[in-house]
């Protein structure tokens, strides 16, 4: 399998960006679970494509973590606005935030990852109450529509564009509503 990012805690993460000639995308939960929210980062000044990066939220900016069955957690980072609260139950396909450039983003996008939490179940929620991650990145699947054709993408079949410039750029519409 390939890695999309260089760090163990985000090996299979993907970055999804809306073109700047369109409004920021609304982000929806990929599965049901309990929300853990960090929303203390201000929107960066300047043109969104060339923002000043900050370590707010440990570099993830405003982010939502959703704890699912079995210790799996979906992670949505760099949000400009968040619609859910810590401790709240989130339903699959529920609106959770707006794509942004908070934290170490440098451009508007959604950093999306799935993690498996280590250790006993009794410690999972405590781990999720602090900014950033406490788990290990695991491969996941998602659906996209590319030129009107629906396709399932495996995150471990993608590579970092900065490391593999021969990789085709995915251009399509992501929908968490499937």
Coordinates of C-alpha atoms in Angstrom, one line a residue:
X1 CA 0.0 0.0 0.0
X2 CA 1.0 3.6 -0.6
X3 CA 1.1 6.5 1.9
X4 CA -0.5 9.9 1.1
X5 CA 1.3 11.7 4.0
X6 CA 4.7 11.2 5.5
X7 CA 3.7 10.8 9.2
X8 CA 2.5 7.6 10.9
X9 CA -0.6 9.4 12.4
X10 CA -1.8 10.4 8.9
X11 CA -0.4 7.8 6.5
X12 CA -3.6 7.3 4.6
X13 CA -5.2 10.7 5.0
X14 CA -6.5 12.5 2.0
X15 CA -6.8 16.2 1.2
X16 CA -9.9 17.3 -0.7
X17 CA -10.1 20.8 -2.0
X18 CA -12.9 22.8 -3.7
X19 CA -11.7 25.1 -6.5
X20 CA -11.4 28.7 -5.4
X21 CA -13.9 29.9 -8.0
X22 CA -16.6 28.0 -6.0
X23 CA -17.8 28.4 -2.4
X24 CA -16.2 26.3 0.3
X25 CA -17.7 22.8 0.6
X26 CA -19.9 21.7 3.3
X27 CA -18.5 18.6 5.1
X28 CA -20.8 15.7 6.1
X29 CA -20.1 12.8 8.6
X30 CA -19.0 9.6 6.8
X31 CA -20.5 7.5 9.6
X32 CA -22.4 7.8 12.9
X33 CA -20.8 8.3 16.2
X34 CA -19.9 10.7 19.1
X35 CA -18.3 14.1 18.3
X36 CA -15.2 15.6 19.8
X37 CA -14.6 19.2 18.6
X38 CA -11.7 21.6 18.6
X39 CA -12.9 25.0 17.4
X40 CA -10.6 27.6 18.8
X41 CA -8.7 28.7 15.7
X42 CA -9.4 31.9 13.9
X43 CA -9.7 32.1 10.1
X44 CA -6.3 33.1 8.7
X45 CA -6.0 36.5 7.1
X46 CA -5.3 37.0 3.4
X47 CA -6.2 35.2 0.2
X48 CA -7.3 31.7 1.1
X49 CA -4.8 30.2 -1.4
X50 CA -1.9 31.9 0.3
X51 CA -2.7 32.0 4.0
X52 CA -0.3 32.3 6.9
X53 CA -0.1 28.9 8.6
X54 CA -0.4 28.5 12.3
X55 CA 0.0 25.7 14.8
X56 CA -3.4 26.2 16.2
X57 CA -5.1 22.9 17.0
X58 CA -1.6 21.2 16.8
X59 CA -1.6 22.3 13.1
X60 CA -4.9 20.7 12.3
X61 CA -6.8 24.0 13.0
X62 CA -10.5 23.6 13.8
X63 CA -11.3 19.9 13.6
X64 CA -13.9 17.3 14.4
X65 CA -13.2 13.8 15.5
X66 CA -16.1 11.3 15.4
X67 CA -15.7 8.1 17.5
X68 CA -17.3 5.1 15.8
X69 CA -17.8 1.5 16.8
X70 CA -14.7 -0.6 17.6
X71 CA -12.4 2.4 18.3
X72 CA -12.4 3.8 14.8
X73 CA -12.4 7.6 14.5
X74 CA -13.0 9.8 11.4
X75 CA -11.0 13.0 11.5
X76 CA -12.0 16.2 9.6
X77 CA -9.4 19.0 9.8
X78 CA -8.8 22.7 8.8
X79 CA -12.5 23.6 9.0
X80 CA -13.5 27.2 9.0
X81 CA -16.9 26.5 10.7
X82 CA -18.2 23.6 12.8
X83 CA -21.8 22.7 13.4
X84 CA -21.5 19.9 16.0
X85 CA -20.6 20.0 19.7
X86 CA -18.3 17.8 21.8
X87 CA -20.3 14.9 23.2
X88 CA -23.1 15.1 20.7
X89 CA -24.2 12.2 18.7
X90 CA -23.6 12.6 14.9
X91 CA -25.6 10.8 12.3
X92 CA -24.1 9.5 9.0
X93 CA -24.5 12.3 6.4
X94 CA -25.1 15.0 9.0
X95 CA -23.6 18.4 8.2
X96 CA -20.6 18.8 10.5
X97 CA -18.6 21.8 9.2
X98 CA -17.3 24.0 6.3
X99 CA -14.0 23.4 4.5
X100 CA -11.3 25.9 5.5
X101 CA -7.7 26.8 6.0
X102 CA -7.2 26.9 9.7
X103 CA -4.1 25.5 11.3
X104 CA -1.1 24.5 9.1
X105 CA -3.2 24.5 5.9
X106 CA -1.7 27.1 3.6
X107 CA -4.8 26.6 1.3
X108 CA -8.5 25.8 1.7
X109 CA -9.2 22.1 1.9
X110 CA -10.4 19.2 4.1
X111 CA -7.8 16.9 5.6
X112 CA -9.7 13.7 6.2
X113 CA -8.4 10.6 7.9
X114 CA -9.6 7.4 9.7
X115 CA -7.8 6.2 12.8
X116 CA -7.9 3.1 15.0
X117 CA -7.4 4.1 18.7
X118 CA -4.9 2.0 20.7
X119 CA -5.3 0.9 24.3
X120 CA -8.3 0.0 26.3
X121 CA -11.8 1.3 25.4
X122 CA -11.9 3.1 28.8
X123 CA -9.2 5.6 27.6
X124 CA -10.6 6.4 24.1
X125 CA -12.7 9.3 25.0
X126 CA -10.0 10.9 27.2
X127 CA -7.6 10.6 24.2
X128 CA -10.2 12.3 21.9
X129 CA -10.8 15.3 24.2
X130 CA -7.5 16.9 23.4
X131 CA -6.6 18.5 20.0
X132 CA -4.9 16.3 17.4
X133 CA -4.6 12.6 17.2
X134 CA -4.0 9.7 19.5
X135 CA -4.6 6.8 17.0
X136 CA -2.9 5.2 14.0
X137 CA -4.0 6.0 10.5
X138 CA -5.8 3.1 8.7
X139 CA -6.8 2.7 5.0
X140 CA -10.4 3.5 4.2
X141 CA -12.8 3.7 1.1
X142 CA -14.8 6.6 -0.1
X143 CA -17.1 7.3 -3.1
X144 CA -16.6 10.0 -5.7
X145 CA -18.3 11.0 -8.9
X146 CA -15.8 11.7 -11.7
X147 CA -17.3 13.0 -14.9
X148 CA -20.6 11.6 -13.9
X149 CA -19.3 8.1 -13.1
X150 CA -19.4 6.9 -9.5
X151 CA -16.2 5.3 -8.3
X152 CA -15.0 3.8 -5.0
X153 CA -11.5 5.0 -4.1
X154 CA -9.2 3.2 -1.5
X155 CA -7.0 5.6 0.4
X156 CA -4.1 3.2 0.4
X157 CA -4.1 3.1 -3.4
X158 CA -3.3 6.9 -3.5
X159 CA 0.1 8.5 -3.2
X160 CA 1.2 11.9 -2.1
X161 CA 1.1 14.2 -5.1
X162 CA 4.3 15.9 -3.9
X163 CA 6.2 12.6 -3.9
X164 CA 4.6 11.1 -7.1
X165 CA 3.8 13.7 -9.7
X166 CA 3.0 11.0 -12.2
X167 CA -0.2 10.1 -10.3
X168 CA -3.4 11.3 -11.9
X169 CA -5.2 14.1 -10.2
X170 CA -8.7 13.1 -9.1
X171 CA -11.2 15.6 -10.2
X172 CA -14.7 15.0 -9.2
X173 CA -17.3 15.6 -6.6
X174 CA -17.0 13.9 -3.2
X175 CA -20.3 13.0 -1.6
X176 CA -20.5 11.7 2.0
X177 CA -24.2 11.0 1.3
X178 CA -24.1 7.5 0.0

